[in-house]
């Protein structure tokens, strides 16, 4: 079965948690596409060469989750040649046999517009910054500034800007528990699978 769940949305909205939960529930593979951009940003040097030469071990660096790596990722992510170098891998992952969940910024709009399920997971900047701060600590107002800066760059870029696909189900998790958000996402996927018979 070829079945793609595309999850897009801004930083710290809950895409990863929902993506992992859906993959576990339905036995699908899961790709956190933000890691690709984080790995390119962390490699340093020429970002286009870094993207073209990306290998699986680059995704295993233990510094990829930091705020600095997120900023570096969103800076290299505006470069069209960097994005182009990462398209084929993501498309193959999305459409390989067995079902796949991909989370990112442009999965339902650019990487896999034919995805069977599209979710746009969002939350207010304040809620997302608070969640990120609980993970990374430090000065909460700096974390909020970082979230806002990355939102502006991701939504404002010319190539593959962050936006909800016209046919995406929008899930605002600002006032939802993790359990409620996951349950809602599972219900959307189940409905689509049932509709296919
Ligand atoms: O999702 P995550 O916070 O790890 O993504 C880091 C950055 O990578 C994002 O802020 C965005 O600029 C970029 N990205 C992207 N397209 C994706 C996934 C991530 O441009 N599909």
Coordinates of C-alpha atoms and ligand atoms in Angstrom, one line a residue:
X1 CA 0.0 0.0 0.0
X2 CA 1.2 3.5 -0.9
X3 CA -0.1 6.0 1.7
X4 CA 1.4 9.3 2.7
X5 CA 0.6 11.4 5.8
X6 CA 2.0 14.9 5.3
X7 CA 2.3 17.0 8.4
X8 CA 3.3 20.6 8.1
X9 CA 3.4 23.5 10.6
X10 CA 5.7 25.9 12.4
X11 CA 8.4 25.0 14.9
X12 CA 7.3 23.3 18.2
X13 CA 3.6 22.9 17.2
X14 CA 3.7 19.2 17.9
X15 CA 4.3 17.8 14.4
X16 CA 7.0 15.4 15.6
X17 CA 5.0 14.0 18.5
X18 CA 2.0 13.5 16.3
X19 CA 4.1 12.0 13.4
X20 CA 5.8 9.5 15.7
X21 CA 2.4 8.5 17.2
X22 CA 0.8 8.0 13.8
X23 CA 3.7 6.0 12.6
X24 CA 3.5 3.7 15.6
X25 CA -0.2 3.3 15.4
X26 CA -0.4 2.4 11.7
X27 CA 3.0 0.8 11.3
X28 CA 4.2 3.5 8.9
X29 CA 7.8 4.7 8.5
X30 CA 8.4 8.2 9.8
X31 CA 10.7 11.0 8.5
X32 CA 11.4 14.2 10.4
X33 CA 12.4 16.3 7.4
X34 CA 13.6 19.1 9.6
X35 CA 16.6 16.9 10.5
X36 CA 17.8 17.1 6.9
X37 CA 18.0 20.9 7.0
X38 CA 19.5 20.8 10.5
X39 CA 22.2 18.4 9.3
X40 CA 22.9 20.7 6.2
X41 CA 23.2 23.8 8.5
X42 CA 25.4 22.0 11.0
X43 CA 27.9 20.7 8.4
X44 CA 29.1 24.3 7.7
X45 CA 30.9 25.2 4.5
X46 CA 28.9 25.5 1.3
X47 CA 25.3 24.5 2.1
X48 CA 24.5 23.4 -1.5
X49 CA 27.5 21.0 -1.4
X50 CA 26.5 19.9 2.1
X51 CA 22.9 19.1 0.9
X52 CA 24.1 17.3 -2.2
X53 CA 26.6 15.2 -0.2
X54 CA 24.3 14.4 2.7
X55 CA 24.7 10.9 4.1
X56 CA 22.6 9.0 6.8
X57 CA 25.3 9.4 9.5
X58 CA 25.0 13.2 9.2
X59 CA 21.5 12.8 10.7
X60 CA 22.9 11.2 13.8
X61 CA 24.9 14.2 15.2
X62 CA 23.8 14.8 18.7
X63 CA 23.8 18.7 18.4
X64 CA 21.0 18.8 15.8
X65 CA 18.2 19.6 18.2
X66 CA 19.6 22.8 19.6
X67 CA 18.2 26.3 19.0
X68 CA 21.3 27.2 17.1
X69 CA 20.9 24.2 14.8
X70 CA 17.3 25.3 14.2
X71 CA 18.3 28.8 13.2
X72 CA 21.1 27.5 10.9
X73 CA 18.6 25.1 9.3
X74 CA 16.1 27.8 8.5
X75 CA 18.9 29.9 7.0
X76 CA 20.1 27.2 4.6
X77 CA 16.4 26.2 3.9
X78 CA 15.8 29.5 2.0
X79 CA 18.4 28.4 -0.7
X80 CA 16.5 26.8 -3.6
X81 CA 19.4 24.6 -4.6
X82 CA 19.6 23.2 -1.1
X83 CA 15.8 22.3 -1.2
X84 CA 16.2 20.8 -4.7
X85 CA 18.9 18.5 -3.5
X86 CA 16.7 17.1 -0.8
X87 CA 13.5 16.6 -2.8
X88 CA 14.1 13.1 -4.4
X89 CA 15.0 11.5 -1.1
X90 CA 11.9 12.8 0.6
X91 CA 9.6 11.9 -2.4
X92 CA 10.9 8.3 -2.5
X93 CA 10.5 8.0 1.2
X94 CA 6.9 9.3 0.9
X95 CA 5.8 7.0 -1.9
X96 CA 7.6 3.8 -1.1
X97 CA 5.5 0.7 -0.3
X98 CA 4.2 0.4 3.3
X99 CA 2.9 3.9 4.3
X100 CA 4.9 6.9 5.4
X101 CA 4.5 9.9 7.7
X102 CA 6.7 13.0 6.9
X103 CA 6.7 16.1 9.0
X104 CA 8.1 19.4 7.9
X105 CA 7.1 22.7 6.3
X106 CA 6.4 21.9 2.6
X107 CA 5.4 18.2 2.6
X108 CA 1.7 18.7 1.6
X109 CA 2.4 21.7 -0.7
X110 CA 5.6 20.7 -2.5
X111 CA 7.1 17.3 -1.6
X112 CA 4.0 15.3 -1.8
X113 CA 0.9 17.2 -3.0
X114 CA -0.7 13.8 -3.7
X115 CA -0.5 12.8 0.0
X116 CA -3.6 10.9 1.1
X117 CA -3.7 12.8 4.4
X118 CA -2.5 16.3 5.0
X119 CA -2.4 17.8 8.5
X120 CA -1.4 21.4 9.3
X121 CA -0.4 21.4 13.0
X122 CA -0.1 24.8 14.6
X123 CA -0.3 26.7 17.9
X124 CA 0.2 30.3 19.1
X125 CA 3.8 31.5 19.1
X126 CA 3.6 31.9 22.9
X127 CA 2.5 28.3 23.5
X128 CA 5.1 26.9 21.1
X129 CA 7.9 29.0 22.7
X130 CA 6.8 27.8 26.2
X131 CA 6.9 24.1 25.0
X132 CA 10.4 24.6 23.5
X133 CA 11.6 26.4 26.6
X134 CA 10.5 23.4 28.8
X135 CA 12.9 21.3 26.6
X136 CA 15.9 23.6 26.2
X137 CA 15.6 26.0 29.3
X138 CA 17.4 29.3 29.3
X139 CA 15.7 32.7 28.9
X140 CA 12.1 32.2 27.9
X141 CA 11.8 35.6 26.1
X142 CA 14.8 34.6 23.9
X143 CA 13.1 31.3 23.0
X144 CA 10.0 33.3 22.0
X145 CA 12.1 35.6 19.9
X146 CA 13.8 32.7 18.2
X147 CA 10.4 31.0 17.4
X148 CA 9.1 34.3 15.9
X149 CA 12.3 34.8 13.9
X150 CA 12.1 31.3 12.5
X151 CA 8.4 31.6 11.7
X152 CA 9.0 34.8 9.8
X153 CA 11.8 33.3 7.7
X154 CA 10.0 30.0 7.0
X155 CA 6.7 31.7 6.1
X156 CA 8.3 34.6 4.1
X157 CA 10.8 32.8 1.9
X158 CA 10.1 32.7 -1.9
X159 CA 10.8 29.0 -2.4
X160 CA 8.4 26.5 -0.6
X161 CA 7.2 28.9 2.1
X162 CA 5.4 27.4 5.1
X163 CA 1.7 27.4 4.6
X164 CA -1.2 25.0 4.9
X165 CA -2.2 23.2 1.8
X166 CA -5.7 24.1 0.6
X167 CA -6.9 20.5 1.4
X168 CA -5.1 20.2 4.8
X169 CA -6.9 19.4 8.1
X170 CA -5.8 22.2 10.5
X171 CA -5.1 21.1 14.0
X172 CA -4.5 24.0 16.4
X173 CA -2.9 22.5 19.5
X174 CA -2.7 25.7 21.6
X175 CA -5.3 24.4 24.0
X176 CA -5.2 20.7 23.3
X177 CA -3.4 18.0 25.3
X178 CA -0.9 15.9 23.5
X179 CA -3.3 12.9 23.8
X180 CA -6.2 14.9 22.3
X181 CA -4.1 16.1 19.4
X182 CA -2.9 12.6 18.7
X183 CA -6.4 11.1 19.0
X184 CA -7.7 13.7 16.5
X185 CA -4.9 12.9 14.0
X186 CA -5.5 9.2 14.3
X187 CA -9.2 9.7 13.6
X188 CA -8.4 11.7 10.4
X189 CA -6.1 8.9 9.1
X190 CA -8.6 6.2 10.1
X191 CA -11.4 8.0 8.2
X192 CA -9.2 8.2 5.1
X193 CA -8.1 4.5 5.3
X194 CA -11.8 3.5 5.7
X195 CA -12.8 5.6 2.8
X196 CA -10.4 3.7 0.6
X197 CA -12.1 0.4 1.6
Ligands
LIG1 O1 11.2 21.1 12.0 P1 12.5 21.7 12.4 O2 12.3 22.7 13.5 O3 13.5 20.7 12.8 O4 13.1 22.4 11.1 C1 14.2 23.2 11.1 C2 14.1 24.2 10.0 O5 14.3 23.5 8.7 C3 12.8 24.9 9.8 O6 12.8 26.1 10.6 C4 12.8 25.2 8.3 O7 13.4 26.4 8.0 C5 13.5 24.1 7.7 N1 12.6 23.1 7.1 C6 12.1 23.3 5.9 N2 11.4 22.4 5.2 C7 11.0 21.2 5.8 C8 11.5 20.9 7.2 C9 12.3 21.9 7.8 O8 12.4 24.3 5.3 N3 10.3 20.3 5.2

